[in-house]
Each structure stands twice: as C-alpha cells, then as structure tokens.
C-alpha cells in the first residue's frame, strides 16, 4: 500500500493509473477506523482495481463548539487496517496541504444541508461537500463509497455530484452495528458503560418505527410520539431531532406513502449520536 501525504505525487500516481485504465474507488474517512469504514473498503475492493482511502479530520466541518481537537485519532492502527483490508493507496494530508493560506472556495448544497443535522450544526455540510469535492478532484474516482449511517450526508453528496456533473458514482453501504445494536461510529468511544446502555435506545426507537410501519401505521406523528417516549425513558438522553422525511428532499412528510427516512440525533451525556432507518413500500408485517 502506498501512503501519500501531499497532493502532487498522488495526482501523478492517479494519472498513471488512469492511463492504464484502472478503475478507482475512493473511501473518504476521518480515520479512527471501525467496521463501518472497513465495510466500505471491502465493498470498494470488490468493485474496483484501485482502492484509495483518505484519512483526514476535516476542520471546516466542525463547529466552533464541537469536538475537533479531541476527535479520536490513531493513524498507525488506521494504516494497518487499510493495508489488511487490501487498500492500494492511503491519502493522509494535513490541513496546510488541504487548505493552504488564501484558500477561499467552498461548495455548498443549499436547503438539503439546513435541516436535520444541518440545523444544529450550521456550516457542517458545507465543510463536508467542500472537502469531498476536493478529494474527488484529486483522486478522480470512478466510484466513491459512503455509509448509510450518515444518510443526510450521502443524499447531499449525491445532489452535489448531480448538480455539478461530477463524473463519479456514489455507492451507499448499509449501516454496520455493534453487538448491542448501536450504529458503528468513531464517537462511540466517548460513551461510558452506562451511557452505552442508554445509547441502545436510538436503535430500539428505530425498530419500534419499523414495527409500527409494518403493522400499517402511516402517520409520522404517531410513530414519532412513540419513538420519543422510548428514547426519553433514558435519563441522560436529549433528543436533538427525531424526524420522518422524504428520502429525496429531506422535507417532513404528513403521511408515509413512499420510501421515508426515519432519522434520529440524540445526545447521550455529551456525545451526539445519529442513526436512521428507511421505511420502504415493500415492507410488510
Ligand atoms: O463521513 C465522514 O467521515 C466525513 O464527513 C467525510 C465524508 C470523510 C468528509 O470529511
């Protein structure tokens, strides 16, 4: 596996691969890799000739009060894992490389980035789309891989790719869960054992939504009411949002008639966790 820390040699390597007509897959990450990331890499490994993994904690997607400084990092372990999974290239830039002095161009997907996570993390998705657009320009992947756990992020990136005619296919890979049902996240490490037990309530509430839907409930308000109750049983849980939205435009819906995204964000103590499930037409009791 080749490791690149600067952009120019990586672009040259990508040029060589393109001339040999090798297909390229990109897995963008912020490191502290877990099974969720590895499932994206394994999927890429199956699909393409050359798997590129980027590891970069992107400061412009963190708000001033967020956990940028203490965001978990373990580069040695990350590169070992990339190698084990069979990645070909690991790109590990620093911030001077990604945002040199004078940097002033941002990519912003309007509206879709203002709801759900965007409402409580203003500017977050602008930071995500900017760094992802830069990575797409550097790596020029045929396919890029994102996790369903960050459902809103995947929807926004698809919108950016369509709007800006970027020649890349976006693949969204299912959520990987811990044994207790919590969606894998680098932030799970912040949870104390007691908080971890409370964090299972996100998954429990989503299971409840699935059961209610399978039994014929189509009123989002009814589902949300019961989910809210399930989460608020936990003493340290504070709901940031709990929404049932249209899968395409992320707008609230009055009645579930086609595929809907049930998305939750909950703070357990100081840790903000997100999770989601798609209620699809084909789902029955
Ligand atoms: O999902 C993430 O880890 C990040 O938002 C991403 C896509 C790597 C951009 O920094």
mmCIF file of C-alpha atoms in Angstrom, residues 43-279:
data_model
loop_
_atom_site.group_PDB
_atom_site.id
_atom_site.type_symbol
_atom_site.label_atom_id
_atom_site.label_comp_id
_atom_site.label_asym_id
_atom_site.label_seq_id
_atom_site.Cartn_x
_atom_site.Cartn_y
_atom_site.Cartn_z
ATOM 1 C CA UNK A 43 -17.093 -3.147 -0.952
ATOM 2 C CA UNK A 44 -14.678 -0.953 -2.921
ATOM 3 C CA UNK A 45 -12.157 -3.831 -3.035
ATOM 4 C CA UNK A 46 -14.790 -5.995 -4.747
ATOM 5 C CA UNK A 47 -15.779 -3.282 -7.234
ATOM 6 C CA UNK A 48 -12.618 -1.551 -8.475
ATOM 7 C CA UNK A 49 -8.994 -2.144 -9.439
ATOM 8 C CA UNK A 50 -7.522 0.504 -7.163
ATOM 9 C CA UNK A 51 -8.893 1.387 -3.709
ATOM 10 C CA UNK A 52 -7.921 4.786 -2.320
ATOM 11 C CA UNK A 53 -8.706 5.586 1.322
ATOM 12 C CA UNK A 54 -8.388 9.150 2.555
ATOM 13 C CA UNK A 55 -7.837 9.838 6.243
ATOM 14 C CA UNK A 56 -8.323 13.455 7.190
ATOM 15 C CA UNK A 57 -10.106 15.086 10.127
ATOM 16 C CA UNK A 58 -11.582 17.975 8.178
ATOM 17 C CA UNK A 59 -11.650 21.052 10.450
ATOM 18 C CA UNK A 60 -14.112 23.032 8.337
ATOM 19 C CA UNK A 61 -16.935 20.575 9.014
ATOM 20 C CA UNK A 62 -16.658 21.078 12.797
ATOM 21 C CA UNK A 63 -18.453 23.950 14.522
ATOM 22 C CA UNK A 64 -16.574 26.179 16.999
ATOM 23 C CA UNK A 65 -18.015 24.269 19.971
ATOM 24 C CA UNK A 66 -17.549 20.801 18.505
ATOM 25 C CA UNK A 67 -15.018 18.072 19.207
ATOM 26 C CA UNK A 68 -12.331 18.799 16.539
ATOM 27 C CA UNK A 69 -9.415 18.867 18.988
ATOM 28 C CA UNK A 70 -10.426 15.759 20.851
ATOM 29 C CA UNK A 71 -11.766 13.869 17.824
ATOM 30 C CA UNK A 72 -10.178 10.394 18.223
ATOM 31 C CA UNK A 73 -7.127 9.658 16.086
ATOM 32 C CA UNK A 74 -4.938 6.569 15.673
ATOM 33 C CA UNK A 75 -3.034 6.769 12.397
ATOM 34 C CA UNK A 76 -0.781 3.777 12.967
ATOM 35 C CA UNK A 77 -3.756 1.469 13.560
ATOM 36 C CA UNK A 78 -5.689 3.073 10.678
ATOM 37 C CA UNK A 79 -2.943 2.460 8.133
ATOM 38 C CA UNK A 80 -2.520 -1.123 9.379
ATOM 39 C CA UNK A 81 -6.241 -1.712 8.908
ATOM 40 C CA UNK A 82 -6.228 -0.177 5.406
ATOM 41 C CA UNK A 83 -3.350 -2.462 4.475
ATOM 42 C CA UNK A 84 -5.143 -5.535 5.943
ATOM 43 C CA UNK A 85 -8.308 -4.827 4.003
ATOM 44 C CA UNK A 86 -6.272 -4.500 0.827
ATOM 45 C CA UNK A 87 -6.362 -0.760 0.095
ATOM 46 C CA UNK A 88 -3.858 0.273 -2.575
ATOM 47 C CA UNK A 89 -3.400 3.908 -1.619
ATOM 48 C CA UNK A 90 -3.844 5.816 1.614
ATOM 49 C CA UNK A 91 -4.006 9.612 1.381
ATOM 50 C CA UNK A 92 -3.248 11.364 4.681
ATOM 51 C CA UNK A 93 -2.974 15.101 4.091
ATOM 52 C CA UNK A 94 -2.586 17.748 6.787
ATOM 53 C CA UNK A 95 -4.509 20.984 6.959
ATOM 54 C CA UNK A 96 -1.802 23.126 5.352
ATOM 55 C CA UNK A 97 -1.996 20.758 2.392
ATOM 56 C CA UNK A 98 -5.779 20.786 2.127
ATOM 57 C CA UNK A 99 -6.403 24.435 2.988
ATOM 58 C CA UNK A 100 -3.255 26.438 2.243
ATOM 59 C CA UNK A 101 -3.149 30.159 3.029
ATOM 60 C CA UNK A 102 -5.569 32.050 0.846
ATOM 61 C CA UNK A 103 -7.991 29.132 0.477
ATOM 62 C CA UNK A 104 -11.392 30.684 -0.192
ATOM 63 C CA UNK A 105 -13.574 28.426 -2.357
ATOM 64 C CA UNK A 106 -16.405 26.431 -0.820
ATOM 65 C CA UNK A 107 -19.035 24.080 -2.209
ATOM 66 C CA UNK A 108 -22.456 24.413 -0.642
ATOM 67 C CA UNK A 109 -25.595 22.396 -1.378
ATOM 68 C CA UNK A 110 -28.453 24.698 -0.415
ATOM 69 C CA UNK A 111 -31.544 23.644 1.573
ATOM 70 C CA UNK A 112 -30.655 19.944 1.995
ATOM 71 C CA UNK A 113 -27.837 20.999 4.294
ATOM 72 C CA UNK A 114 -30.014 23.210 6.500
ATOM 73 C CA UNK A 115 -32.299 20.581 8.056
ATOM 74 C CA UNK A 116 -31.755 17.649 10.446
ATOM 75 C CA UNK A 117 -28.029 17.614 11.375
ATOM 76 C CA UNK A 118 -27.524 20.849 9.453
ATOM 77 C CA UNK A 119 -29.961 22.700 11.728
ATOM 78 C CA UNK A 120 -27.907 22.038 14.847
ATOM 79 C CA UNK A 121 -24.529 22.025 13.054
ATOM 80 C CA UNK A 122 -24.602 25.134 10.837
ATOM 81 C CA UNK A 123 -21.910 25.029 8.150
ATOM 82 C CA UNK A 124 -21.212 21.333 8.748
ATOM 83 C CA UNK A 125 -22.339 20.089 5.350
ATOM 84 C CA UNK A 126 -20.657 22.969 3.535
ATOM 85 C CA UNK A 127 -17.424 21.710 5.111
ATOM 86 C CA UNK A 128 -18.212 18.138 4.085
ATOM 87 C CA UNK A 129 -19.093 18.957 0.469
ATOM 88 C CA UNK A 130 -16.045 21.207 0.113
ATOM 89 C CA UNK A 131 -13.594 18.550 1.293
ATOM 90 C CA UNK A 132 -15.332 15.782 -0.655
ATOM 91 C CA UNK A 133 -15.279 17.900 -3.846
ATOM 92 C CA UNK A 134 -11.552 18.484 -3.314
ATOM 93 C CA UNK A 135 -10.964 14.745 -2.774
ATOM 94 C CA UNK A 136 -12.958 13.953 -5.931
ATOM 95 C CA UNK A 137 -10.788 16.399 -7.919
ATOM 96 C CA UNK A 138 -7.554 14.956 -6.520
ATOM 97 C CA UNK A 139 -8.413 11.238 -6.753
ATOM 98 C CA UNK A 140 -10.833 11.370 -9.732
ATOM 99 C CA UNK A 141 -12.584 8.167 -8.538
ATOM 100 C CA UNK A 142 -14.993 6.214 -10.729
ATOM 101 C CA UNK A 143 -16.907 5.314 -7.566
ATOM 102 C CA UNK A 144 -16.952 6.781 -4.069
ATOM 103 C CA UNK A 145 -18.299 4.986 -1.011
ATOM 104 C CA UNK A 146 -20.294 6.461 1.872
ATOM 105 C CA UNK A 147 -22.109 4.909 4.826
ATOM 106 C CA UNK A 148 -25.898 4.876 5.209
ATOM 107 C CA UNK A 149 -25.409 5.909 8.848
ATOM 108 C CA UNK A 150 -24.744 9.431 7.598
ATOM 109 C CA UNK A 151 -27.866 9.318 5.432
ATOM 110 C CA UNK A 152 -28.170 13.090 5.050
ATOM 111 C CA UNK A 153 -24.502 13.370 4.070
ATOM 112 C CA UNK A 154 -24.955 10.721 1.352
ATOM 113 C CA UNK A 155 -28.063 12.471 -0.013
ATOM 114 C CA UNK A 156 -26.275 15.825 -0.085
ATOM 115 C CA UNK A 157 -23.212 14.382 -1.818
ATOM 116 C CA UNK A 158 -25.407 12.750 -4.456
ATOM 117 C CA UNK A 159 -27.060 16.158 -5.027
ATOM 118 C CA UNK A 160 -23.656 17.863 -5.369
ATOM 119 C CA UNK A 161 -22.462 15.235 -7.844
ATOM 120 C CA UNK A 162 -25.623 15.589 -9.938
ATOM 121 C CA UNK A 163 -25.696 19.394 -9.798
ATOM 122 C CA UNK A 164 -22.009 19.835 -10.647
ATOM 123 C CA UNK A 165 -21.867 16.997 -13.214
ATOM 124 C CA UNK A 166 -19.089 15.252 -11.338
ATOM 125 C CA UNK A 167 -18.150 12.024 -13.150
ATOM 126 C CA UNK A 168 -18.334 9.754 -10.094
ATOM 127 C CA UNK A 169 -20.812 7.103 -8.983
ATOM 128 C CA UNK A 170 -21.864 7.277 -5.327
ATOM 129 C CA UNK A 171 -22.442 3.991 -3.535
ATOM 130 C CA UNK A 172 -24.134 3.992 -0.159
ATOM 131 C CA UNK A 173 -23.284 0.993 2.008
ATOM 132 C CA UNK A 174 -25.589 -0.317 4.813
ATOM 133 C CA UNK A 175 -25.067 0.608 8.470
ATOM 134 C CA UNK A 176 -22.796 -1.737 10.435
ATOM 135 C CA UNK A 177 -23.863 -2.209 14.055
ATOM 136 C CA UNK A 178 -22.111 -3.172 17.256
ATOM 137 C CA UNK A 179 -23.319 -6.309 19.017
ATOM 138 C CA UNK A 180 -25.679 -4.285 21.206
ATOM 139 C CA UNK A 181 -27.268 -2.671 18.138
ATOM 140 C CA UNK A 182 -25.544 0.727 18.280
ATOM 141 C CA UNK A 183 -24.538 2.001 14.846
ATOM 142 C CA UNK A 184 -20.736 1.950 14.492
ATOM 143 C CA UNK A 185 -19.254 5.410 14.945
ATOM 144 C CA UNK A 186 -15.855 6.771 15.901
ATOM 145 C CA UNK A 187 -17.688 8.788 18.561
ATOM 146 C CA UNK A 188 -18.939 5.661 20.394
ATOM 147 C CA UNK A 189 -15.603 5.656 22.189
ATOM 148 C CA UNK A 190 -16.743 8.706 24.203
ATOM 149 C CA UNK A 191 -19.606 6.736 25.822
ATOM 150 C CA UNK A 192 -19.241 5.476 29.395
ATOM 151 C CA UNK A 193 -20.621 1.947 30.043
ATOM 152 C CA UNK A 194 -23.851 3.439 31.433
ATOM 153 C CA UNK A 195 -24.212 5.854 28.522
ATOM 154 C CA UNK A 196 -23.664 2.988 26.128
ATOM 155 C CA UNK A 197 -26.670 1.194 27.578
ATOM 156 C CA UNK A 198 -28.727 4.355 27.068
ATOM 157 C CA UNK A 199 -27.429 4.728 23.514
ATOM 158 C CA UNK A 200 -29.146 1.480 22.543
ATOM 159 C CA UNK A 201 -32.414 3.452 22.773
ATOM 160 C CA UNK A 202 -31.729 5.007 19.335
ATOM 161 C CA UNK A 203 -31.780 1.609 17.695
ATOM 162 C CA UNK A 204 -34.709 0.495 19.851
ATOM 163 C CA UNK A 205 -36.774 3.501 18.772
ATOM 164 C CA UNK A 206 -35.982 2.826 15.097
ATOM 165 C CA UNK A 207 -37.020 -0.818 15.496
ATOM 166 C CA UNK A 208 -40.248 0.428 17.009
ATOM 167 C CA UNK A 209 -40.805 2.685 13.973
ATOM 168 C CA UNK A 210 -40.260 -0.293 11.686
ATOM 169 C CA UNK A 211 -42.744 -2.445 13.595
ATOM 170 C CA UNK A 212 -45.388 0.299 13.719
ATOM 171 C CA UNK A 213 -44.969 0.875 9.983
ATOM 172 C CA UNK A 214 -45.123 -2.849 9.207
ATOM 173 C CA UNK A 215 -48.374 -3.003 11.193
ATOM 174 C CA UNK A 216 -49.906 -0.343 8.981
ATOM 175 C CA UNK A 217 -49.183 2.949 10.794
ATOM 176 C CA UNK A 218 -48.678 5.672 8.187
ATOM 177 C CA UNK A 219 -48.972 8.804 10.337
ATOM 178 C CA UNK A 220 -45.443 10.086 11.073
ATOM 179 C CA UNK A 221 -46.689 11.990 14.150
ATOM 180 C CA UNK A 222 -47.900 8.773 15.794
ATOM 181 C CA UNK A 223 -44.618 6.985 15.082
ATOM 182 C CA UNK A 224 -42.530 9.931 16.289
ATOM 183 C CA UNK A 225 -44.571 10.206 19.511
ATOM 184 C CA UNK A 226 -43.863 6.581 20.422
ATOM 185 C CA UNK A 227 -40.216 6.766 19.419
ATOM 186 C CA UNK A 228 -39.764 9.895 21.522
ATOM 187 C CA UNK A 229 -41.217 8.105 24.529
ATOM 188 C CA UNK A 230 -38.855 5.148 24.008
ATOM 189 C CA UNK A 231 -35.802 7.417 23.924
ATOM 190 C CA UNK A 232 -36.768 9.697 26.778
ATOM 191 C CA UNK A 233 -37.004 6.726 29.147
ATOM 192 C CA UNK A 234 -33.212 7.079 29.346
ATOM 193 C CA UNK A 235 -32.181 9.655 31.937
ATOM 194 C CA UNK A 236 -29.258 11.204 30.044
ATOM 195 C CA UNK A 237 -30.847 11.216 26.595
ATOM 196 C CA UNK A 238 -31.681 14.558 24.986
ATOM 197 C CA UNK A 239 -33.311 14.459 21.573
ATOM 198 C CA UNK A 240 -31.768 16.820 19.028
ATOM 199 C CA UNK A 241 -34.187 15.764 16.291
ATOM 200 C CA UNK A 242 -36.453 12.883 15.510
ATOM 201 C CA UNK A 243 -37.888 13.204 12.010
ATOM 202 C CA UNK A 244 -39.614 11.255 9.310
ATOM 203 C CA UNK A 245 -38.736 12.852 5.990
ATOM 204 C CA UNK A 246 -38.902 12.294 2.278
ATOM 205 C CA UNK A 247 -35.860 10.319 1.186
ATOM 206 C CA UNK A 248 -35.143 12.675 -1.713
ATOM 207 C CA UNK A 249 -35.682 16.206 -0.422
ATOM 208 C CA UNK A 250 -35.471 15.581 3.357
ATOM 209 C CA UNK A 251 -38.718 17.511 3.882
ATOM 210 C CA UNK A 252 -41.137 16.490 6.633
ATOM 211 C CA UNK A 253 -43.996 14.377 5.364
ATOM 212 C CA UNK A 254 -47.615 14.274 6.555
ATOM 213 C CA UNK A 255 -48.290 10.712 5.571
ATOM 214 C CA UNK A 256 -45.888 7.924 4.704
ATOM 215 C CA UNK A 257 -46.815 6.882 1.179
ATOM 216 C CA UNK A 258 -43.448 6.157 -0.421
ATOM 217 C CA UNK A 259 -39.959 5.498 0.910
ATOM 218 C CA UNK A 260 -39.322 7.575 4.011
ATOM 219 C CA UNK A 261 -36.234 8.189 6.092
ATOM 220 C CA UNK A 262 -36.622 7.992 9.863
ATOM 221 C CA UNK A 263 -33.666 9.888 11.277
ATOM 222 C CA UNK A 264 -32.682 10.490 14.893
ATOM 223 C CA UNK A 265 -29.978 12.505 16.593
ATOM 224 C CA UNK A 266 -29.710 12.172 20.355
ATOM 225 C CA UNK A 267 -27.239 13.483 22.861
ATOM 226 C CA UNK A 268 -26.310 10.913 25.462
ATOM 227 C CA UNK A 269 -24.438 12.924 28.071
ATOM 228 C CA UNK A 270 -22.011 14.950 25.963
ATOM 229 C CA UNK A 271 -21.955 12.599 22.984
ATOM 230 C CA UNK A 272 -24.187 13.280 19.998
ATOM 231 C CA UNK A 273 -25.211 10.116 18.165
ATOM 232 C CA UNK A 274 -27.162 9.670 14.950
ATOM 233 C CA UNK A 275 -28.947 6.697 13.429
ATOM 234 C CA UNK A 276 -31.650 6.072 10.851
ATOM 235 C CA UNK A 277 -33.810 3.554 9.059
ATOM 236 C CA UNK A 278 -35.623 3.633 5.731
ATOM 237 C CA UNK A 279 -39.275 2.639 5.731
#
